[in-house]
């Protein structure tokens, strides 16, 4: 067979690498959709101890075939304050070893099984009736595509099919270890997958296109390059999110600096132990990450303290309307993105709570400065809702499981109802309070007591809505909707007393009318808070389409 033209070989190589990347992506997304919540819980339970955290990071990464996804989970726990920096760094040490273990396993000649994996995965995907089984089928197909791409890579880059000028060029650019390391780091950063990058290196070594020394230098570069993507993704986040990838990058750099001077001797020694160049490169990759984990797991506490000292917490933004938790990097892991969106929705609930407390004060005392502050809170609420809506819009374009899609819809419902509640307080209750101040009106003792009781009821409803939203508590959801009846009682009592107050004079008549308008606006706020429970009640088949009693129609059976 004649040598393949360089352009032809390059196009085939790019296609093979693209297939490899897509296969890895399918495995990761399939496992995340099938077991993402379980894996997150497993990781969360193991983060109290550095050794357990390291092993959990290894196990989750082997399942997901992505240290980046594991790192995002650890970062979310870190940002929530659930864990400290030290166990999060331990997770990354385990995650790096996990990716190396996957590469080592795939370096063996198991390409004969890829047709079976693709066929079995397709059958599971097409015949599965449950979301989890279909996602497992997707992951199986992805694994088959990974093995198929490796088979194609070997066929593309065997020396007999590569033109002599291409072989000479590859030989020239892989002669010195340091430039090869930098080149491999840049390529791995561009590929966004260390597993795919090292598997390509294994294929190059197997074909003989690169020497064992160059293969090991490329493996070091792949380890270094894979640490840049999480760092770049975290530059726009908070300091907690930045410390973890910087610590991970430091560990990789330290390992590369320690090994690079002894790389020729290491290549010669490993070649005697493992004559197969591809498996030698995969074994070196695994050995490198395991040794790094063993070396750095003990001084992690000191490393964490140093990182916290070098990267102190950034002062909180003075702008309360700026979102704090909507990290764009988390969009690649829907569970993490939804957790961040939920936290931002709770910030909206905090703003509504402050508006309710402020409106209660304005109905019993004159304070124009407080009125102006509460008006600005509605602007904050609108800004937060806009940011959250855009974030959820971007997330909805990703491939989501049914559970994640339902959660996204619930977050949207909560944010929309909170924003509407804020608008009612701003344009209704606060306007009425300003009118009361401007006209020097005073609520009667009964009216003030009713207004106080209504606000206390709404504050309790708001806290109950937060519990329903974050905990999916069905009992609290039922109570939240049932408590709406209280406002019918408030409205009925205010309407009945209005006629008695009309006889007391025009001032009392105007005050009574204003009080009745406040009751009606607060009732609308209560309806929006109760609507937060509707998605959970609908999923549980506990919400009627209508409260109307259906009358029999002519011709219906008696």
Coordinates of C-alpha atoms in Angstrom, one line a residue, residues 214-547:
X214 CA 8.6 11.9 22.8
X215 CA 5.6 9.9 23.9
X216 CA 6.4 10.4 27.6
X217 CA 7.0 14.1 27.0
X218 CA 3.6 14.4 25.3
X219 CA 2.0 12.6 28.2
X220 CA 3.4 15.2 30.6
X221 CA 2.1 17.9 28.3
X222 CA -1.3 16.3 28.3
X223 CA -1.4 16.3 32.1
X224 CA -0.4 19.9 32.2
X225 CA -2.8 21.0 29.4
X226 CA -5.8 19.4 31.0
X227 CA -5.4 21.6 34.1
X228 CA -5.8 24.8 32.1
X229 CA -9.5 24.4 31.1
X230 CA -10.9 24.4 34.7
X231 CA -8.7 27.3 35.5
X232 CA -9.9 29.4 32.6
X233 CA -13.5 28.5 33.4
X234 CA -13.1 29.6 37.0
X235 CA -11.5 33.0 36.3
X236 CA -15.0 34.7 36.2
X237 CA -16.2 32.9 39.4
X238 CA -15.5 33.5 43.1
X239 CA -12.2 32.9 44.8
X240 CA -13.2 29.5 46.1
X241 CA -13.8 28.4 42.5
X242 CA -10.4 29.8 41.5
X243 CA -8.3 28.2 44.3
X244 CA -9.1 24.6 43.4
X245 CA -7.9 24.7 39.7
X246 CA -4.8 26.7 40.7
X247 CA -3.9 24.1 43.3
X248 CA -4.5 21.4 40.7
X249 CA -2.3 23.2 38.2
X250 CA 0.4 23.6 40.7
X251 CA 0.5 19.9 41.4
X252 CA 0.8 19.2 37.7
X253 CA 3.5 21.7 37.2
X254 CA 5.5 20.4 40.1
X255 CA 5.2 16.8 38.8
X256 CA 6.3 17.9 35.3
X257 CA 9.3 19.9 36.6
X258 CA 10.4 16.9 38.8
X259 CA 10.2 14.3 36.0
X260 CA 11.3 16.2 32.9
X261 CA 15.1 16.3 33.6
X262 CA 15.0 12.5 34.1
X263 CA 12.7 11.7 31.1
X264 CA 15.4 10.0 28.9
X265 CA 16.4 7.6 31.7
X266 CA 12.7 7.0 32.5
X267 CA 11.9 6.2 28.9
X268 CA 14.8 3.8 28.7
X269 CA 13.9 2.0 31.9
X270 CA 10.2 1.7 31.1
X271 CA 11.0 0.4 27.6
X272 CA 12.7 -2.6 29.2
X273 CA 9.7 -3.3 31.5
X274 CA 7.0 -2.8 28.8
X275 CA 8.2 -3.2 25.2
X276 CA 4.9 -2.1 23.8
X277 CA 5.3 1.7 23.3
X278 CA 1.6 2.5 23.6
X279 CA 1.0 0.6 26.8
X280 CA 4.3 2.0 28.1
X281 CA 2.9 5.6 27.6
X282 CA -0.4 4.7 29.2
X283 CA 1.4 3.1 32.1
X284 CA 3.6 6.1 32.6
X285 CA 0.5 8.3 32.6
X286 CA -1.1 6.2 35.3
X287 CA 2.2 6.0 37.3
X288 CA 2.7 9.8 37.1
X289 CA -0.8 10.6 38.5
X290 CA -0.7 7.9 41.2
X291 CA 2.7 9.1 42.5
X292 CA 1.4 12.7 42.4
X293 CA -1.6 11.7 44.5
X294 CA 0.6 9.9 47.0
X295 CA 3.0 12.7 47.3
X296 CA 0.5 15.6 47.7
X297 CA -2.2 13.9 49.7
X298 CA -0.4 14.4 53.0
X299 CA 0.6 18.1 52.7
X300 CA -2.8 19.1 51.3
X301 CA -3.7 21.0 54.5
X302 CA -0.6 23.2 54.1
X303 CA -1.3 23.7 50.4
X304 CA -4.9 24.7 51.1
X305 CA -3.8 27.3 53.7
X306 CA -1.2 28.7 51.3
X307 CA -3.8 29.0 48.5
X308 CA -6.2 30.8 50.8
X309 CA -3.5 33.2 51.9
X310 CA -2.3 33.9 48.3
X311 CA -5.9 34.2 46.9
X312 CA -7.9 35.9 49.7
X313 CA -11.7 36.2 49.4
X314 CA -12.8 39.0 47.1
X315 CA -15.0 41.5 48.8
X316 CA -18.6 41.1 47.8
X317 CA -19.9 43.3 45.1
X318 CA -21.7 46.4 46.4
X319 CA -24.3 45.9 43.7
X320 CA -27.0 43.7 45.2
X321 CA -28.5 43.2 41.8
X322 CA -25.4 41.3 40.5
X323 CA -25.9 37.6 40.4
X324 CA -23.5 35.7 42.7
X325 CA -24.0 32.1 41.8
X326 CA -24.7 32.0 38.1
X327 CA -21.3 30.6 37.0
X328 CA -21.3 30.0 33.2
X329 CA -18.8 27.2 33.6
X330 CA -21.3 25.2 35.5
X331 CA -23.6 24.9 32.5
X332 CA -21.7 21.9 31.3
X333 CA -22.9 20.0 34.4
X334 CA -26.7 20.6 34.6
X335 CA -27.0 19.4 38.2
X336 CA -24.5 21.9 39.4
X337 CA -26.0 24.7 37.2
X338 CA -29.4 24.0 38.6
X339 CA -28.1 24.1 42.2
X340 CA -26.5 27.5 41.4
X341 CA -29.8 28.7 39.9
X342 CA -31.7 27.6 42.9
X343 CA -29.4 29.5 45.2
X344 CA -29.9 32.7 43.1
X345 CA -33.7 32.1 43.3
X346 CA -33.4 32.0 47.1
X347 CA -31.7 35.4 46.9
X348 CA -34.8 36.7 45.1
X349 CA -36.9 35.3 47.9
X350 CA -34.7 37.2 50.4
X351 CA -35.4 40.4 48.5
X352 CA -39.2 39.8 48.6
X353 CA -38.9 39.1 52.3
X354 CA -37.2 42.5 52.9
X355 CA -39.9 44.2 50.7
X356 CA -42.7 42.6 52.8
X357 CA -41.0 43.7 56.1
X358 CA -40.5 47.2 54.7
X359 CA -44.1 47.6 53.5
X360 CA -45.4 46.4 56.9
X361 CA -43.4 49.3 58.5
X362 CA -44.6 51.9 56.0
X363 CA -48.3 51.1 56.8
X364 CA -47.7 52.1 60.5
X365 CA -45.1 54.8 60.3
X366 CA -44.0 57.6 57.9
X367 CA -40.6 57.0 56.4
X368 CA -40.0 58.3 52.9
X369 CA -36.4 57.1 53.0
X370 CA -37.5 53.5 53.6
X371 CA -40.0 53.9 50.8
X372 CA -37.3 54.9 48.4
X373 CA -35.1 51.9 49.5
X374 CA -37.9 49.5 48.9
X375 CA -38.5 50.9 45.4
X376 CA -34.9 50.1 44.6
X377 CA -35.4 46.6 45.9
X378 CA -37.9 45.9 43.1
X379 CA -35.2 47.0 40.6
X380 CA -32.8 44.6 42.3
X381 CA -35.4 41.8 42.0
X382 CA -36.0 42.6 38.3
X383 CA -32.3 42.5 37.6
X384 CA -31.8 39.2 39.4
X385 CA -34.8 37.7 37.6
X386 CA -33.4 38.8 34.2
X387 CA -30.0 37.3 34.9
X388 CA -31.5 34.1 36.1
X389 CA -33.9 33.9 33.1
X390 CA -30.9 34.2 30.7
X391 CA -28.9 31.6 32.6
X392 CA -31.8 29.1 32.6
X393 CA -32.4 29.9 28.9
X394 CA -28.8 28.9 28.1
X395 CA -29.1 25.8 30.3
X396 CA -32.3 24.7 28.5
X397 CA -30.3 24.5 25.2
X398 CA -28.2 21.7 26.7
X399 CA -29.2 18.1 26.8
X400 CA -31.1 17.6 30.0
X401 CA -32.6 14.5 31.7
X402 CA -36.3 14.5 32.5
X403 CA -35.5 15.1 36.1
X404 CA -33.2 18.1 35.3
X405 CA -35.8 19.5 32.9
X406 CA -38.5 19.3 35.6
X407 CA -36.2 21.0 38.1
X408 CA -35.4 23.8 35.5
X409 CA -39.1 24.4 35.0
X410 CA -39.6 24.6 38.8
X411 CA -36.8 27.1 39.2
X412 CA -38.4 29.2 36.4
X413 CA -41.8 29.0 38.1
X414 CA -40.3 30.1 41.4
X415 CA -38.4 33.0 39.9
X416 CA -41.4 34.2 37.9
X417 CA -43.7 34.2 40.9
X418 CA -41.3 35.9 43.1
X419 CA -40.7 38.6 40.5
X420 CA -44.5 39.1 40.1
X421 CA -44.9 39.3 43.9
X422 CA -42.3 42.0 44.0
X423 CA -44.0 44.0 41.3
X424 CA -47.3 43.8 43.3
X425 CA -45.6 45.0 46.4
X426 CA -43.9 47.8 44.5
X427 CA -46.8 49.0 42.3
X428 CA -49.5 48.1 44.8
X429 CA -48.7 48.1 48.5
X430 CA -45.9 50.6 48.4
X431 CA -47.9 53.0 46.2
X432 CA -50.8 52.8 48.7
X433 CA -48.3 53.3 51.6
X434 CA -46.9 56.4 49.9
X435 CA -50.5 57.6 49.4
X436 CA -51.2 57.1 53.1
X437 CA -48.1 59.2 54.0
X438 CA -48.8 61.9 51.5
X439 CA -52.4 62.4 52.7
X440 CA -51.5 62.0 56.4
X441 CA -53.9 59.1 56.9
X442 CA -53.7 56.7 59.9
X443 CA -54.9 53.2 60.0
X444 CA -57.3 52.3 62.9
X445 CA -56.2 49.9 65.6
X446 CA -58.2 47.1 63.9
X447 CA -56.8 47.9 60.5
X448 CA -53.2 48.0 61.7
X449 CA -53.7 44.7 63.5
X450 CA -55.1 43.1 60.3
X451 CA -52.2 44.5 58.2
X452 CA -49.7 43.2 60.7
X453 CA -51.4 39.7 60.7
X454 CA -51.4 39.6 56.9
X455 CA -47.8 40.5 56.6
X456 CA -46.8 37.9 59.2
X457 CA -48.9 35.4 57.3
X458 CA -47.1 36.2 54.1
X459 CA -43.7 36.0 55.7
X460 CA -44.5 32.6 57.0
X461 CA -45.8 31.6 53.6
X462 CA -42.6 32.8 51.9
X463 CA -40.4 30.7 54.3
X464 CA -42.7 27.7 53.7
X465 CA -42.4 28.3 49.9
X466 CA -38.6 28.2 50.3
X467 CA -38.8 24.8 52.1
X468 CA -41.0 23.4 49.3
X469 CA -38.7 24.7 46.6
X470 CA -35.5 23.4 48.1
X471 CA -36.7 20.2 49.8
X472 CA -39.6 19.0 47.6
X473 CA -41.6 18.6 50.9
X474 CA -45.1 17.5 49.8
X475 CA -46.6 18.1 53.2
X476 CA -45.3 21.7 53.2
X477 CA -46.6 22.2 49.6
X478 CA -50.1 21.1 50.7
X479 CA -50.0 23.5 53.7
X480 CA -48.8 26.3 51.5
X481 CA -51.8 26.1 49.2
X482 CA -54.3 25.4 52.0
X483 CA -53.1 28.6 53.9
X484 CA -54.5 30.7 51.0
X485 CA -57.9 30.4 52.7
X486 CA -56.6 32.7 55.4
X487 CA -56.6 35.6 53.0
X488 CA -60.3 35.0 52.1
X489 CA -61.0 35.5 55.7
X490 CA -58.9 38.7 55.9
X491 CA -60.7 40.1 52.8
X492 CA -64.1 39.2 54.1
X493 CA -63.5 40.8 57.5
X494 CA -62.1 44.0 55.9
X495 CA -65.1 44.3 53.6
X496 CA -67.6 43.7 56.4
X497 CA -66.0 46.4 58.6
X498 CA -65.8 48.9 55.8
X499 CA -69.5 49.8 56.0
X500 CA -69.3 50.5 59.7
X501 CA -66.4 52.8 59.2
X502 CA -68.1 54.8 56.5
X503 CA -70.3 56.4 59.0
X504 CA -67.4 57.7 61.1
X505 CA -66.4 60.4 58.6
X506 CA -64.7 60.9 55.2
X507 CA -61.2 60.4 56.6
X508 CA -62.1 57.0 58.0
X509 CA -63.9 56.1 54.7
X510 CA -60.7 56.9 52.7
X511 CA -58.6 54.9 55.2
X512 CA -60.9 52.0 55.0
X513 CA -60.8 52.0 51.2
X514 CA -57.0 52.2 51.2
X515 CA -56.9 49.3 53.7
X516 CA -59.2 47.2 51.5
X517 CA -56.9 47.8 48.5
X518 CA -53.9 46.7 50.6
X519 CA -55.7 43.5 51.5
X520 CA -56.4 42.7 47.9
X521 CA -52.8 43.4 46.8
X522 CA -51.4 41.2 49.6
X523 CA -53.9 38.5 48.6
X524 CA -52.4 38.5 45.1
X525 CA -48.9 38.2 46.6
X526 CA -50.1 35.2 48.6
X527 CA -51.4 33.6 45.4
X528 CA -48.0 33.9 43.7
X529 CA -46.3 32.4 46.8
X530 CA -48.7 29.5 46.8
X531 CA -48.1 28.9 43.1
X532 CA -44.5 27.9 44.0
X533 CA -46.0 24.6 45.3
X534 CA -48.0 23.9 42.1
X535 CA -45.2 22.0 40.2
X536 CA -44.7 19.6 43.1
X537 CA -48.4 19.1 43.6
X538 CA -49.0 18.5 39.9
X539 CA -46.2 15.8 39.8
X540 CA -47.9 14.2 42.7
X541 CA -51.4 14.4 41.1
X542 CA -52.7 16.5 44.1
X543 CA -53.7 19.6 42.3
X544 CA -57.2 19.9 40.9
X545 CA -57.7 21.7 37.5
X546 CA -60.4 23.8 39.0
X547 CA -62.2 24.5 42.3

